[in-house]
């Protein structure tokens, strides 16, 4: 094998293209993987072919592709850093928000939907429905983090905010449109249930 020229060692003809030479080298590297001596012979033959092609290029006999003239370009450049992602939400907000499973959204939703229906169709027990809504919210919040005090606090904040904002919205809406058979108290109660559902489903 020592008498073979570099092209014969790689098993290619002297007029082979660079891609053919590259493929032959890669095939032999895979074939003789683990055989240090054979791998060295392959690399020496490959380097000799590159030098031969460079010499021929300098003599004007061939036009050598850029990949042969500048073999260092074959080295894979490090991947460019991806552009920085958009500014993430604050840490405190990430700690408060939850990514609930579908059941953690639908189950409380079913409760609040039922309580909303009771508030609309049986207004005589409006306060009892609100009390049940508070209990449902505390239950679902405590089930997530096992923090009873925090669950009660979030529930009370949601209840107060919902009743106040719901009452203001009701006053404004009722002045614009006429909602048949729906009082301001019923509207604010339903609004509060929607807010409590969001709190129990999407807050920790």
Tab-separated table of N, CA and C in Angstrom, residues 54-118:
chain	number	residue	atom	x	y	z
A	54	UNK	N	-3.773	21.932	-4.823
A	54	UNK	CA	-3.321	23.305	-4.640
A	54	UNK	C	-2.168	23.635	-5.585
A	55	UNK	N	-1.258	22.685	-5.705
A	55	UNK	CA	-0.134	22.890	-6.629
A	55	UNK	C	-0.628	23.041	-8.061
A	56	UNK	N	-1.580	22.177	-8.447
A	56	UNK	CA	-2.128	22.258	-9.800
A	56	UNK	C	-2.865	23.583	-10.013
A	57	UNK	N	-3.496	24.052	-8.968
A	57	UNK	CA	-4.188	25.340	-9.060
A	57	UNK	C	-3.190	26.467	-9.272
A	58	UNK	N	-2.092	26.413	-8.546
A	58	UNK	CA	-1.063	27.448	-8.686
A	58	UNK	C	-0.432	27.427	-10.075
A	59	UNK	N	-0.375	26.244	-10.650
A	59	UNK	CA	0.178	26.118	-12.001
A	59	UNK	C	-0.857	26.449	-13.066
A	60	UNK	N	-2.086	26.736	-12.640
A	60	UNK	CA	-3.136	27.101	-13.569
A	60	UNK	C	-3.769	25.932	-14.274
A	61	UNK	N	-3.551	24.715	-13.781
A	61	UNK	CA	-4.096	23.532	-14.455
A	61	UNK	C	-5.563	23.294	-14.101
A	62	UNK	N	-5.946	23.631	-12.877
A	62	UNK	CA	-7.346	23.449	-12.467
A	62	UNK	C	-7.777	24.624	-11.608
A	63	UNK	N	-9.052	24.752	-11.523
A	63	UNK	CA	-9.617	25.739	-10.617
A	63	UNK	C	-10.100	25.004	-9.382
A	64	UNK	N	-9.460	25.279	-8.295
A	64	UNK	CA	-9.768	24.547	-7.069
A	64	UNK	C	-10.941	25.215	-6.353
A	65	UNK	N	-11.919	24.429	-5.952
A	65	UNK	CA	-13.051	25.005	-5.216
A	65	UNK	C	-12.589	25.668	-3.925
A	66	UNK	N	-13.395	26.582	-3.459
A	66	UNK	CA	-13.068	27.310	-2.234
A	66	UNK	C	-12.844	26.368	-1.062
A	67	UNK	N	-13.587	25.240	-1.049
A	67	UNK	CA	-13.471	24.319	0.088
A	67	UNK	C	-12.106	23.667	0.139
A	68	UNK	N	-11.410	23.576	-1.031
A	68	UNK	CA	-10.061	22.996	-1.033
A	68	UNK	C	-9.032	24.082	-0.770
A	69	UNK	N	-9.249	25.266	-1.388
A	69	UNK	CA	-8.287	26.348	-1.193
A	69	UNK	C	-8.254	26.780	0.263
A	70	UNK	N	-9.421	26.742	0.890
A	70	UNK	CA	-9.504	27.171	2.280
A	70	UNK	C	-10.162	26.071	3.106
A	71	UNK	N	-9.420	24.999	3.381
A	71	UNK	CA	-10.038	23.868	4.098
A	71	UNK	C	-10.521	24.232	5.483
A	72	UNK	N	-9.961	25.315	6.042
A	72	UNK	CA	-10.412	25.680	7.381
A	72	UNK	C	-11.874	26.105	7.388
A	73	UNK	N	-12.395	26.482	6.186
A	73	UNK	CA	-13.801	26.850	6.104
A	73	UNK	C	-14.716	25.657	6.314
A	74	UNK	N	-14.126	24.441	6.171
A	74	UNK	CA	-14.935	23.249	6.371
A	74	UNK	C	-15.269	23.030	7.825
A	75	UNK	N	-14.514	23.694	8.711
A	75	UNK	CA	-14.797	23.553	10.129
A	75	UNK	C	-16.130	24.211	10.421
A	76	UNK	N	-16.963	23.503	11.089
A	76	UNK	CA	-18.304	24.008	11.349
A	76	UNK	C	-18.230	25.185	12.294
A	77	UNK	N	-18.804	26.278	11.858
A	77	UNK	CA	-18.814	27.463	12.687
A	77	UNK	C	-19.790	27.272	13.835
A	78	UNK	N	-19.478	27.854	14.981
A	78	UNK	CA	-20.425	27.729	16.095
A	78	UNK	C	-21.745	28.373	15.748
A	79	UNK	N	-22.786	27.746	16.229
A	79	UNK	CA	-24.128	28.250	15.922
A	79	UNK	C	-24.293	29.642	16.500
A	80	UNK	N	-24.922	30.481	15.699
A	80	UNK	CA	-25.158	31.830	16.171
A	80	UNK	C	-26.151	31.786	17.313
A	81	UNK	N	-25.903	32.661	18.249
A	81	UNK	CA	-26.820	32.715	19.371
A	81	UNK	C	-28.168	33.218	18.880
A	82	UNK	N	-29.191	32.515	19.308
A	82	UNK	CA	-30.529	32.930	18.913
A	82	UNK	C	-30.829	34.269	19.553
A	83	UNK	N	-31.576	35.076	18.855
A	83	UNK	CA	-31.898	36.375	19.442
A	83	UNK	C	-32.579	36.204	20.780
A	84	UNK	N	-32.258	37.113	21.664
A	84	UNK	CA	-32.799	36.992	23.012
A	84	UNK	C	-34.312	37.019	22.961
A	85	UNK	N	-34.947	36.119	23.713
A	85	UNK	CA	-36.406	36.082	23.701
A	85	UNK	C	-36.990	37.375	24.234
A	86	UNK	N	-38.231	37.579	23.919
A	86	UNK	CA	-38.877	38.772	24.406
A	86	UNK	C	-38.871	38.776	25.923
A	87	UNK	N	-38.897	39.947	26.451
A	87	UNK	CA	-38.843	40.109	27.897
A	87	UNK	C	-39.914	39.258	28.563
A	88	UNK	N	-39.481	38.390	29.464
A	88	UNK	CA	-40.431	37.526	30.148
A	88	UNK	C	-41.162	38.312	31.223
A	89	UNK	N	-42.272	37.742	31.666
A	89	UNK	CA	-43.032	38.396	32.716
A	89	UNK	C	-42.227	38.390	34.010
A	90	UNK	N	-42.505	39.315	34.913
A	90	UNK	CA	-41.752	39.396	36.175
A	90	UNK	C	-41.835	38.096	36.972
A	91	UNK	N	-40.813	37.875	37.804
A	91	UNK	CA	-40.743	36.649	38.612
A	91	UNK	C	-41.954	36.527	39.532
A	92	UNK	N	-42.338	37.643	40.147
A	92	UNK	CA	-43.464	37.569	41.091
A	92	UNK	C	-44.754	37.156	40.391
A	93	UNK	N	-44.893	37.589	39.116
A	93	UNK	CA	-46.090	37.210	38.372
A	93	UNK	C	-46.045	35.738	37.986
A	94	UNK	N	-44.840	35.251	37.608
A	94	UNK	CA	-44.699	33.835	37.272
A	94	UNK	C	-45.012	32.951	38.466
A	95	UNK	N	-44.657	33.415	39.659
A	95	UNK	CA	-44.928	32.627	40.862
A	95	UNK	C	-46.418	32.582	41.184
A	96	UNK	N	-47.133	33.619	40.788
A	96	UNK	CA	-48.569	33.664	41.100
A	96	UNK	C	-49.401	32.909	40.079
A	97	UNK	N	-48.988	32.970	38.803
A	97	UNK	CA	-49.794	32.346	37.754
A	97	UNK	C	-49.562	30.847	37.699
A	98	UNK	N	-50.587	30.119	37.353
A	98	UNK	CA	-50.521	28.670	37.249
A	98	UNK	C	-50.811	28.258	35.809
A	99	UNK	N	-50.382	27.065	35.444
A	99	UNK	CA	-50.712	26.487	34.144
A	99	UNK	C	-51.574	25.259	34.397
A	100	UNK	N	-52.859	25.476	34.575
A	100	UNK	CA	-53.730	24.385	35.021
A	100	UNK	C	-54.001	23.362	33.933
A	101	UNK	N	-54.277	22.148	34.384
A	101	UNK	CA	-54.744	21.098	33.471
A	101	UNK	C	-56.196	21.398	33.104
A	102	UNK	N	-56.663	20.822	31.998
A	102	UNK	CA	-58.064	21.083	31.593
A	102	UNK	C	-59.080	20.797	32.690
A	103	UNK	N	-58.844	19.738	33.466
A	103	UNK	CA	-59.807	19.420	34.531
A	103	UNK	C	-59.810	20.498	35.611
A	104	UNK	N	-58.635	21.134	35.839
A	104	UNK	CA	-58.565	22.190	36.853
A	104	UNK	C	-59.249	23.468	36.381
A	105	UNK	N	-59.568	23.531	35.112
A	105	UNK	CA	-60.321	24.668	34.588
A	105	UNK	C	-61.815	24.336	34.507
A	106	UNK	N	-62.102	23.132	34.012
A	106	UNK	CA	-63.496	22.762	33.765
A	106	UNK	C	-64.267	22.468	35.050
A	107	UNK	N	-63.604	21.831	36.025
A	107	UNK	CA	-64.323	21.466	37.252
A	107	UNK	C	-64.779	22.697	38.031
A	108	UNK	N	-63.877	23.666	38.318
A	108	UNK	CA	-64.382	24.889	38.960
A	108	UNK	C	-65.383	25.619	38.076
A	109	UNK	N	-65.138	25.590	36.754
A	109	UNK	CA	-66.059	26.269	35.849
A	109	UNK	C	-67.468	25.731	35.946
A	110	UNK	N	-67.589	24.406	36.111
A	110	UNK	CA	-68.913	23.799	36.241
A	110	UNK	C	-69.612	24.289	37.517
A	111	UNK	N	-68.841	24.401	38.608
A	111	UNK	CA	-69.410	24.889	39.867
A	111	UNK	C	-69.915	26.321	39.718
A	112	UNK	N	-69.059	27.184	39.160
A	112	UNK	CA	-69.453	28.596	39.037
A	112	UNK	C	-70.580	28.793	38.023
A	113	UNK	N	-70.624	27.947	37.016
A	113	UNK	CA	-71.722	28.021	36.060
A	113	UNK	C	-73.048	27.672	36.746
A	114	UNK	N	-72.997	26.630	37.569
A	114	UNK	CA	-74.196	26.259	38.306
A	114	UNK	C	-74.637	27.339	39.279
A	115	UNK	N	-73.658	27.938	39.987
A	115	UNK	CA	-74.000	29.004	40.929
A	115	UNK	C	-74.523	30.233	40.205
A	116	UNK	N	-73.971	30.507	39.008
A	116	UNK	CA	-74.458	31.647	38.222
A	116	UNK	C	-75.895	31.407	37.784
A	117	UNK	N	-76.193	30.182	37.387
A	117	UNK	CA	-77.559	29.853	36.977
A	117	UNK	C	-78.526	30.020	38.152
A	118	UNK	N	-78.096	29.586	39.336
A	118	UNK	CA	-78.941	29.744	40.532
A	118	UNK	C	-79.186	31.228	40.812
